[in-house]
mmCIF file of C-alpha atoms and ligand atoms in Angstrom:
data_model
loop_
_atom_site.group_PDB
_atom_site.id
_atom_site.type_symbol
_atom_site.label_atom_id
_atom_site.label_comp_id
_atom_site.label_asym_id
_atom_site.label_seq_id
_atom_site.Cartn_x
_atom_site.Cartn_y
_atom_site.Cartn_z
ATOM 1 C CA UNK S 13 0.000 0.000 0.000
ATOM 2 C CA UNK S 14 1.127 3.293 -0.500
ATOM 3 C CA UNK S 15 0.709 6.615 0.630
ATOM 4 C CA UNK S 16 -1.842 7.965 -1.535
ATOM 5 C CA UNK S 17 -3.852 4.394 -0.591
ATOM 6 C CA UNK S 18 -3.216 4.933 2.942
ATOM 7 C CA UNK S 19 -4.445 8.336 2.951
ATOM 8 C CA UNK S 20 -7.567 7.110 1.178
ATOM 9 C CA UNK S 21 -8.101 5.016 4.200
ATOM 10 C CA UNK S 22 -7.629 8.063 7.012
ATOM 11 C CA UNK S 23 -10.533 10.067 4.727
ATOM 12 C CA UNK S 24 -12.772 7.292 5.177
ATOM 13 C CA UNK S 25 -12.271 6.632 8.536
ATOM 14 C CA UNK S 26 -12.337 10.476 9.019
ATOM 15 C CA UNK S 27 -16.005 10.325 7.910
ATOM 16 C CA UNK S 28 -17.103 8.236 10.759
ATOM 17 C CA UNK S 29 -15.503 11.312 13.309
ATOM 18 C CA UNK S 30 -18.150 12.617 16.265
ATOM 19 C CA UNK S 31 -18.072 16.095 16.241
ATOM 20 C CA UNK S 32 -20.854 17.541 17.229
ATOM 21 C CA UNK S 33 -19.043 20.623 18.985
ATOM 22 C CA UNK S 34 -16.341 21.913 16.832
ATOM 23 C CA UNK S 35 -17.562 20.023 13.625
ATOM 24 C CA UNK S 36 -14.053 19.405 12.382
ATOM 25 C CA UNK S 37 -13.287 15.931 11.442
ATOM 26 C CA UNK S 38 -9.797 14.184 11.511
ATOM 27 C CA UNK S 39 -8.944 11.015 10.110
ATOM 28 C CA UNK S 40 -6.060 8.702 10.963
ATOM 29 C CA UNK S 41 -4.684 5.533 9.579
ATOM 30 C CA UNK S 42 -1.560 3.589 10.282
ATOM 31 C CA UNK S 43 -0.141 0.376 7.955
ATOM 32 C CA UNK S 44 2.104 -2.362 9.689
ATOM 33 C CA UNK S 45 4.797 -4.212 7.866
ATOM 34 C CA UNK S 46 2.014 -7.290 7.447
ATOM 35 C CA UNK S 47 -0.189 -5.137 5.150
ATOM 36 C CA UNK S 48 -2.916 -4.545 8.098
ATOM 37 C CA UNK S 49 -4.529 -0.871 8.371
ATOM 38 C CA UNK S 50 -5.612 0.727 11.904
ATOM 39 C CA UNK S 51 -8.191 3.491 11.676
ATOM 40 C CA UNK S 52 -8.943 5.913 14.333
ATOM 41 C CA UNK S 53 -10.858 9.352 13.914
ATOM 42 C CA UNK S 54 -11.722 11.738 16.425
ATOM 43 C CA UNK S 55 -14.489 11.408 19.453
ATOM 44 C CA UNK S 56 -15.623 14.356 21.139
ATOM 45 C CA UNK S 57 -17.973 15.163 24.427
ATOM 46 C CA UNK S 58 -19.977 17.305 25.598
ATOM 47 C CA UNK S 59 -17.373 17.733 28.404
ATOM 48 C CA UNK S 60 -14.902 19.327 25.635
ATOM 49 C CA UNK S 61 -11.633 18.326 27.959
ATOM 50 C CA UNK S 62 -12.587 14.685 27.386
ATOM 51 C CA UNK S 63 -12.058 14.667 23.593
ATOM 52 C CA UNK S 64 -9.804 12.251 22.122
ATOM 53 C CA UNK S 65 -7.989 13.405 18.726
ATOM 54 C CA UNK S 66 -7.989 10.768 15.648
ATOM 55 C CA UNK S 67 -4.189 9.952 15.782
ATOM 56 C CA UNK S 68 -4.162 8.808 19.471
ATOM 57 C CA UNK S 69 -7.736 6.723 18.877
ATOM 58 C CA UNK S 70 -6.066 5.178 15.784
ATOM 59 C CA UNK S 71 -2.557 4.369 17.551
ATOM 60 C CA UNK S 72 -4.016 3.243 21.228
ATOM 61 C CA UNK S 73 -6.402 1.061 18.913
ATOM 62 C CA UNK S 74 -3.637 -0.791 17.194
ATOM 63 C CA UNK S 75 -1.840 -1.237 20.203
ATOM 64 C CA UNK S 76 -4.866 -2.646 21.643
ATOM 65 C CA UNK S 77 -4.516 -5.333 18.657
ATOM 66 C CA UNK S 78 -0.855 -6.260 19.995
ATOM 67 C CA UNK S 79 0.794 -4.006 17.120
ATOM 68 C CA UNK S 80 4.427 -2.658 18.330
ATOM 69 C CA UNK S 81 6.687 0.298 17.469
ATOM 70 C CA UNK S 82 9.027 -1.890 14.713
ATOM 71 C CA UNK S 83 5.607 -3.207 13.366
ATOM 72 C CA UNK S 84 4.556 0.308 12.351
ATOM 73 C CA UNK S 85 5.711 1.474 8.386
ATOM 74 C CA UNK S 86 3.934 4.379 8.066
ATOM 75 C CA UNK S 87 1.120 6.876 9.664
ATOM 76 C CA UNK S 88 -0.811 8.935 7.895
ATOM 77 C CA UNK S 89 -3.567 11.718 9.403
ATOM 78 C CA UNK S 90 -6.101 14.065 7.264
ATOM 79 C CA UNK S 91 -8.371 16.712 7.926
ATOM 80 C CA UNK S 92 -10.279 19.490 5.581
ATOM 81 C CA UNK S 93 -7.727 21.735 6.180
ATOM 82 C CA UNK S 94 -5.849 24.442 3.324
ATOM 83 C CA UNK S 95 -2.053 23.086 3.764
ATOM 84 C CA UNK S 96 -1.691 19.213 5.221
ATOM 85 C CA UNK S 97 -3.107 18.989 8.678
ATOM 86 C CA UNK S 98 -0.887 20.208 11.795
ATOM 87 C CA UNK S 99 -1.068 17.198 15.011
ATOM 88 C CA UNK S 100 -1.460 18.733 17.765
ATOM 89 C CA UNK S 101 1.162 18.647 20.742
ATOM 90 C CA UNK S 102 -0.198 15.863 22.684
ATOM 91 C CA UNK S 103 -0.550 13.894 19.462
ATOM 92 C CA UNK S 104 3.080 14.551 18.503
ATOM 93 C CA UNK S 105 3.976 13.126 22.229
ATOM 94 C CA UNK S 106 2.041 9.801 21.720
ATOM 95 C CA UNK S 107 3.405 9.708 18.523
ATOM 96 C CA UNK S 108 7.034 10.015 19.398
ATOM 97 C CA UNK S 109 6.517 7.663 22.091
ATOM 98 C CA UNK S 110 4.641 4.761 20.190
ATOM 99 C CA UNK S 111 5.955 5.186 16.561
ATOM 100 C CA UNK S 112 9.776 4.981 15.494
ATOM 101 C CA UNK S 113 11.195 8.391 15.111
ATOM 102 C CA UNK S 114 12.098 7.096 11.255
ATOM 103 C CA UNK S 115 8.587 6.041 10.276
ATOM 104 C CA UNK S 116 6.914 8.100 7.968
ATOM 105 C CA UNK S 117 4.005 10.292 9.002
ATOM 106 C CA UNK S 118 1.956 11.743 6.512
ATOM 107 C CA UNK S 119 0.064 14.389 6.859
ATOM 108 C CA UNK S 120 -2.510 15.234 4.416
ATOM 109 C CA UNK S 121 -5.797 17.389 3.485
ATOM 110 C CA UNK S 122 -8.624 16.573 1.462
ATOM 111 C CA UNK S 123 -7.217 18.626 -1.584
ATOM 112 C CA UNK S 124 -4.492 15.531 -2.339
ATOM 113 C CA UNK S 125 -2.086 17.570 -0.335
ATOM 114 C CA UNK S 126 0.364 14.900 1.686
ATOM 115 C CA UNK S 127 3.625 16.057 3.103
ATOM 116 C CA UNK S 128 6.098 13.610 4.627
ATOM 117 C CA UNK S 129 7.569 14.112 7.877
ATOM 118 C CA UNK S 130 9.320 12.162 10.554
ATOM 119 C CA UNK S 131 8.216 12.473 13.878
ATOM 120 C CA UNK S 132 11.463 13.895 15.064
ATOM 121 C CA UNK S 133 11.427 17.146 13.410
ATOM 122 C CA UNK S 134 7.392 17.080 14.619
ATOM 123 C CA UNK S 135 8.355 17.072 18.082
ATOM 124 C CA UNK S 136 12.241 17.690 19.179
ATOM 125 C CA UNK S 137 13.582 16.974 22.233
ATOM 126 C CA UNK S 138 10.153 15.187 23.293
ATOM 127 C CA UNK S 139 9.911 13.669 27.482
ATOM 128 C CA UNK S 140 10.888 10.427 26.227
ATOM 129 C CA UNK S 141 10.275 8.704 29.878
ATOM 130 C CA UNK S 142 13.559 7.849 30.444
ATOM 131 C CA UNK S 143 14.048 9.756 33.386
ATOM 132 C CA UNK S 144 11.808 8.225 34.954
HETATM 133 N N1 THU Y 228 -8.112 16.979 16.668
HETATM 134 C C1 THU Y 228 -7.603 15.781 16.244
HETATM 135 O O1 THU Y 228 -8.321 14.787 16.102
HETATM 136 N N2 THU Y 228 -6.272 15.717 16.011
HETATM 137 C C2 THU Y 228 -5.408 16.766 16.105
HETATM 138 O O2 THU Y 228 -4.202 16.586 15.964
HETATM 139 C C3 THU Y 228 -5.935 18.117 16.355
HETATM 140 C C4 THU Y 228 -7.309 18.167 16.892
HETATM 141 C C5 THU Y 228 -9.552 17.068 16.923
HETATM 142 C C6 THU Y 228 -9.933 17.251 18.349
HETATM 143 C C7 THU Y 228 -11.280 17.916 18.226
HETATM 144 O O3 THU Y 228 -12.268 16.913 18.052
HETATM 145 C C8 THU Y 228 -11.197 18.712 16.942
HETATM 146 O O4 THU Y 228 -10.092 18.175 16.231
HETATM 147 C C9 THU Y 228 -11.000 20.201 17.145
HETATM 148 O O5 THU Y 228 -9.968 20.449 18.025
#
């Protein structure tokens, strides 16, 4: 699968987003080295603090499945945006923390817009836990 294909797959998934509050869906969709796709979009409430964002719903979901970090070949996340959609901090930490820092991330809009970024220049000098 490629990117294009796995970007197809974060726009449908993005369709099945609940946002009745701030009406702007987000699709995510992540490809493992055996060919299988995780979806995730995002799931709002009425208690706005208790929103969870498409990437971290698509990544917690795999990892639910028993998918690992070396598993993961790419990550891709779309929203109707005008350039390719911007994660948002707490997505870039999850991210950094449950995806290799070499893995592809795409990040695309519903124009056919993807750019390709690594999750290291997302999120520099993340709290990577080992301090702890
Ligand atoms: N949202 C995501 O799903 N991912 C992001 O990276 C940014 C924000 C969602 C959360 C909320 O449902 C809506 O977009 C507006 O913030």
């Amino acid at each position: 699968m490629d990117k294009k294909e796995l970007v197809k797959e974060a726009i449908k998934v993005r369709n099945n987003a609940f946002v009745p509050y701030s009406h702007f869906k987000v699709g995510a969709a992540l490809l493992t080295k055996d060919g299988k796709v995780f979806v995730g979009a995002n799931m709002e409430s009425a208690s706005y603090g208790l929103t969870l964002c498409a990437e971290r719903n698509c990544i917690f979901g795999a990892y639910a499945h028993g998918v690992r970090k070396d598993d993961i070949i790419a990550f891709a996340v779309v929203a109707d945006t005008n350039g390719p959609v911007s994660p948002c901090g707490a997505c870039r930490q999850i991210i950094a923390e449950y995806i290799n820092s070499n893995t592809p991330i795409y990040l695309a809009n519903l124009k056919g817009e993807i750019a390709e970024y690594k999750i290291s220049d997302l999120i520099p000098y993340f709290f990577d836990g080992s301090e702890l």
